[in-house]
Structures are given as C-alpha cells and as structure tokens.
Amino acid sequence: MKGLELAEKYYEAFGAPMIREQFAEIEGLIAAGLTGSGSECYGFDDAVSGDHDWEPGFCLFLPGEELVDRRTAFLLERAYARLPAEFEGYVRQKMGPAGGQRRGVFRREDYFREKLGCLPETMTAQDWLRLPDWALAEAVNGRIFRDDAGEMTRDREILRNMPEDVRRKRLAGHLLMMAQSGQYNYRRCLQHGETGAAQLAAGEFVSHAMFTAFLLEKQYRPFYKWSFRALKALPGGEDLARSLEWLLTTENVGALAEDKYFCMEGIASETIEKLQAQGLTEAVCGDLEKHAYSVNDGIRDSEIRNLNVMVCV
C-alpha cells in the first residue's frame, strides 16, 4: 500500500474520530493531510521505502495560538501519540525520523517557516529567488484530506504559482548552465583529454536540463534522488528522462562521446522550441546562452532583471 493511501485510511479510521470526539470545538480549524519530506509524500514509495521514516500517520495543522491555545495543542499532540501503534499490518516507529518530525501536530505557520523560512502569504521576490526547488516541492506535495478553514489549501496554492519574473530568472540561469556545460565545455574537456571533467560537464547539463524541464511545466524539481521519477510524469518526460539517464551512464570515448554531444544538442533544440512556444524568448538560433539572456530580458521587474543571471543557480 502506498503511504498516502495508508495515511488517509489511518486518519479516517482513527484521526477523524479522535478529533470529533475529543476536540469538537476546534474540529473545523484543524487541517489534516500528509505532505513534506519522504518519498510517500510524492507517491514514489515502494517496497524499499519502509526501511526508514515510513509508517502509518498523518499531519494535523493548527492555526495560531489566538485560535488554538498551547494547552489544547499539547492535548492534541498527546491524543495523536496514543493512536493505535499498528494499522493494516504496518507499525508506527518508536524512534524519531531522520531530519525531524514528519507526522503529528504542527502549527501551520511553524510548518512553513521550517520548510521555507517564511510564510507563503508574506513571501517577497527575494524569498522566491533564494528558495531551492526541493523545499518548494516539499511544501506543496502530498495531499490534504480535510481543510474546512481553507488556510492550508490557500498557502499551498500560493506556493504552486511562482511569480513569472522569478520563473524567468530561474530559467535563465539553468539555460545558461545548459549552454556552458553541454554545448560548450563538454567537447572542450574531451579535447583537453579530461574525460572526468567531460563527465562532470555532462552531469551538469543533465541536472540543469531537469530544472529547466520542471520550470517549463511550472512545477518544482524535487530532491535529487526523486528527480527522474518526477521527470517521467511531465509531458514528454519519459523520453527526456531516458536521454538524460543515457548521458549519465555512457562513457566519453570515441563515437559515443560524439553521440553524447549531439544528444545534448538535441535536448537543447527541443528546449528552445518549448521556450519559443511559451513566448519566453525572442532569440532565433540554436545557442542556449542567447536564449538564456533573452528570457532574462523579458523580466518586467527591473530589480530582478538586473540581478546576476546566475543568482538562482
């Protein structure tokens, strides 16, 4: 059973009744779901995932102390801790998870401050520019089972809609790195006889091509180990993932090296077509660097536009 399904079943079986019976006066203020760190929050968990930080459980999100005081929050934490330790053949873990609390009771504001360093509704352009994609991905993944007040849903919707100027700035940096690593430095490294450096260049190209693919679909690239899984779910992502994996796993020798270079050029060409289809670039050429600067030139906010093109990379 997938972790998201398990979490919702566990909530419906024990969490919802516990809240209804013991905390009826604040029932409408509590948002419930599963989101945050862990493969199960993306739906990527499998038989291997159960070896750590995977268990029956869910998240309960509370508003500020003006609506739910500390004592009530403490009692809710105690009630959550007393829920059955086993469900559907799965056992809740006795030790704390690596990387901090993943399930249980959270203040909504504390949850987002821990993930992002700020609240979604107060995010500035600088906040958007500094935040890594994986942090934003963790803040909007998973599923919310109940949210009568709508605050958790509202915050997640804010985060899903990255400002267009910020998207352009991020895209520009990743496009420039694709150009530098794949279209330029890969071949130069091989000409210098530095096959290790050439492979690093190919790896850089793969990484920035992934970031670009997610940004073009207005989505966030998750933590690196789940990037290929998530990429395959994007439109055309299966083919791109296959090509990128080949670039990472093929040697840089002879005809293979040339094939890798032309593979990167092919990915660059497809990327340019998508940029043009979305009206993100006015450049007319096959050089990703020129498209990077064209994307940057289209930023409306002059303060963001004039920042170094690599500020988000």
C-alpha positions in Angstrom: 0.0 0.0 0.0 1.2 3.5 -0.9 2.0 5.8 2.0 -0.5 8.5 1.0 -3.3 5.9 0.9 -2.2 4.4 4.2 -2.1 7.9 5.8 -5.6 8.8 4.7 -7.1 5.5 5.8 -5.4 5.8 9.2 -6.7 9.3 9.5 -10.3 8.3 8.6 -10.2 5.2 10.9 -8.6 6.9 14.0 -7.7 10.5 13.5 -11.0 12.0 12.4 -13.0 10.1 15.2 -10.4 11.2 17.8 -10.8 14.9 16.7 -14.6 14.7 16.5 -14.9 13.1 20.0 -12.2 14.9 21.9 -11.7 18.2 20.1 -15.1 19.0 18.6 -14.7 22.7 19.5 -11.7 23.1 17.1 -12.5 20.4 14.6 -13.2 23.0 11.8 -9.8 24.7 12.5 -7.7 21.6 12.0 -6.3 20.8 8.6 -5.3 17.1 8.1 -3.2 15.5 5.4 0.3 14.2 4.5 2.9 16.5 3.0 6.5 17.3 3.4 9.6 15.1 3.4 9.7 11.5 2.3 9.0 9.6 -0.9 5.5 8.7 0.3 4.5 12.4 0.1 5.3 12.3 -3.7 3.7 8.8 -4.2 7.2 7.5 -5.0 7.4 5.0 -2.1 7.9 1.3 -2.8 8.9 -1.9 -1.0 12.4 -0.4 -0.2 10.9 2.7 1.3 9.7 1.0 4.5 13.3 0.6 5.9 13.2 4.1 7.5 10.9 7.0 8.3 7.8 5.3 6.8 4.8 4.4 8.9 1.1 4.9 9.4 0.5 8.5 10.3 -0.6 11.9 9.1 -0.2 15.6 9.8 -2.5 17.9 11.7 -2.1 21.6 11.0 -3.3 24.2 13.6 -3.8 27.9 13.3 -2.1 30.4 15.7 -2.5 30.5 19.5 -5.2 33.1 19.2 -7.5 30.4 17.9 -6.0 27.2 19.4 -4.1 27.8 22.7 -0.9 25.9 23.8 -2.7 23.6 26.2 -5.2 22.5 23.6 -2.4 21.9 21.1 -0.5 19.9 23.7 -3.5 17.7 24.4 -4.0 17.1 20.7 -0.3 16.0 20.5 -0.9 13.6 23.4 -4.1 12.2 21.7 -2.2 11.7 18.4 0.6 9.9 20.3 -2.0 7.5 21.8 -3.4 6.4 18.4 -3.0 2.7 17.6 0.6 1.7 17.0 -0.3 -0.8 14.3 -2.6 -0.4 11.2 -3.1 -2.6 8.2 -0.1 -4.6 9.2 2.2 -1.6 9.4 3.8 -0.4 12.7 4.4 3.1 13.8 8.1 3.8 14.6 9.2 4.3 18.1 12.2 6.5 17.2 12.1 10.0 15.8 12.6 10.2 12.0 15.8 11.4 10.4 15.6 15.1 9.6 12.9 16.0 12.2 9.2 15.5 12.8 7.3 14.4 9.7 3.9 13.5 11.2 1.8 14.6 14.1 0.7 18.1 15.2 2.1 21.3 13.7 1.3 24.9 13.8 0.6 25.9 10.2 2.9 28.9 10.5 5.7 26.9 12.1 5.5 24.2 9.4 6.0 26.7 6.6 8.7 28.6 8.5 10.6 25.3 9.0 10.2 24.4 5.3 10.7 27.9 3.7 11.9 30.3 6.4 8.8 32.4 5.9 5.0 32.3 5.4 3.6 31.9 1.9 1.4 35.0 2.1 4.4 37.2 3.1 6.9 35.9 0.5 8.9 38.6 -1.2 10.7 38.3 -4.6 13.9 37.8 -2.7 12.3 34.9 -0.8 11.2 33.3 -4.1 14.6 33.7 -5.6 16.5 32.2 -2.7 14.4 29.1 -2.0 15.6 25.8 -3.6 13.1 23.9 -5.7 13.1 20.9 -3.4 11.9 23.0 -0.5 9.0 24.4 -2.5 8.3 20.9 -3.8 8.0 19.6 -0.2 5.7 22.4 0.8 3.1 21.6 -1.9 3.4 17.8 -2.4 1.2 15.1 -0.9 -2.5 15.5 -0.2 -4.7 17.5 2.2 -7.6 15.3 3.4 -9.6 18.0 5.2 -9.3 21.7 5.5 -12.5 23.4 6.5 -10.9 26.8 7.2 -9.0 26.6 3.8 -5.8 28.2 5.1 -3.5 25.3 4.3 -5.1 24.9 0.9 -4.7 28.7 0.2 -1.0 28.6 1.3 -0.2 25.7 -0.9 -1.9 27.4 -3.9 0.2 30.5 -3.4 3.3 28.4 -3.5 2.2 26.5 -6.6 2.0 29.8 -8.5 5.6 31.0 -8.7 5.7 34.7 -9.9 6.5 34.8 -13.7 9.5 37.1 -13.2 11.0 34.6 -10.7 10.3 31.7 -13.1 12.1 33.6 -15.9 15.1 34.3 -13.6 15.4 30.7 -12.6 15.1 29.5 -16.2 17.7 32.0 -17.4 20.3 30.6 -15.0 19.6 27.0 -15.8 19.6 27.6 -19.5 22.9 29.4 -19.3 24.4 26.4 -17.4 23.0 24.0 -20.0 24.8 26.1 -22.7 28.1 26.2 -20.8 28.2 22.6 -19.7 26.7 20.8 -22.7 27.0 23.0 -25.8 30.5 24.3 -24.9 32.5 22.7 -22.2 31.8 19.0 -22.8 33.7 19.0 -26.1 36.4 21.2 -24.8 37.1 18.9 -21.8 37.4 16.0 -24.2 39.8 18.0 -26.4 41.9 18.6 -23.3 41.9 14.8 -22.6 40.0 15.3 -19.4 37.3 12.6 -19.5 36.4 13.1 -15.9 35.8 16.7 -16.4 33.8 15.9 -19.5 31.5 13.6 -17.5 31.1 16.3 -14.9 30.1 18.7 -17.7 27.5 16.1 -18.9 26.3 15.7 -15.3 25.8 19.5 -15.0 23.9 19.5 -18.3 21.6 16.7 -17.1 20.9 18.5 -13.8 20.1 21.9 -15.3 18.1 20.3 -18.1 16.0 18.7 -15.4 15.5 22.0 -13.6 14.5 23.6 -17.0 12.0 20.9 -17.8 10.2 21.4 -14.5 10.2 25.2 -14.8 8.8 25.0 -18.3 5.9 23.0 -16.8 5.6 25.4 -13.8 6.5 22.7 -11.4 9.3 22.2 -8.9 12.1 19.7 -9.2 12.1 17.5 -6.0 15.1 16.3 -4.0 17.7 14.9 -6.5 17.1 11.2 -5.8 13.5 11.5 -6.9 14.1 13.8 -9.9 14.0 11.1 -12.5 10.8 9.7 -11.1 9.1 13.1 -11.1 10.5 14.0 -14.5 8.8 11.0 -16.1 5.5 12.3 -15.0 5.9 15.5 -17.0 4.6 15.8 -20.6 7.3 14.2 -22.8 9.2 13.4 -19.6 9.7 9.7 -20.3 11.8 10.4 -23.4 13.8 13.2 -21.8 14.5 11.0 -18.7 15.7 8.2 -21.0 18.1 10.6 -22.8 19.4 12.2 -19.6 20.0 8.8 -18.0 21.9 7.7 -21.1 24.1 10.8 -20.9 24.9 9.9 -17.3 25.7 6.3 -17.8 27.6 6.3 -21.1 31.4 6.5 -21.5 33.0 9.6 -23.0 35.1 7.7 -25.7 35.1 7.7 -29.5 31.8 7.7 -31.3 29.9 7.6 -28.0 31.4 10.9 -27.0 30.1 12.5 -30.3 26.8 10.8 -29.8 26.5 12.3 -26.3 27.3 15.8 -27.7 24.6 15.5 -30.3 22.2 14.1 -27.8 22.7 17.3 -25.7 22.3 19.4 -28.8 19.0 17.6 -29.5 17.8 18.3 -25.9 18.8 21.9 -26.3 16.9 22.2 -29.6 13.7 20.7 -28.0 14.1 23.1 -25.1 14.4 26.1 -27.4 11.2 25.0 -29.2 9.4 25.0 -25.8 10.7 28.4 -24.9 9.5 29.8 -28.2 6.1 28.1 -27.9 5.6 29.8 -24.5 6.8 33.2 -25.8 9.7 33.2 -23.3 12.5 34.0 -25.8 13.0 36.3 -28.8 16.3 34.8 -29.9 16.4 32.9 -33.2 19.3 30.5 -33.0 20.4 27.2 -31.5 22.6 28.7 -28.8 21.0 28.3 -25.4 23.2 31.1 -24.0 21.5 33.7 -26.2 18.1 32.3 -25.2 19.1 32.5 -21.6 19.7 36.2 -21.9 16.6 36.7 -23.9 14.5 35.0 -21.2 16.1 37.3 -18.6 15.5 40.4 -20.8 11.8 39.6 -20.6 11.6 40.0 -16.8 9.4 43.0 -16.1 10.7 43.9 -12.6 13.9 45.8 -13.3 15.4 44.9 -9.9 15.0 41.2 -10.6 16.1 41.6 -14.3 19.3 43.4 -13.3 20.4 40.7 -10.8 23.1 38.4 -12.0 21.6 35.9 -14.4 23.0 33.1 -12.2 21.5 34.3 -9.0 19.1 31.3 -8.7 21.6 28.6 -9.7 
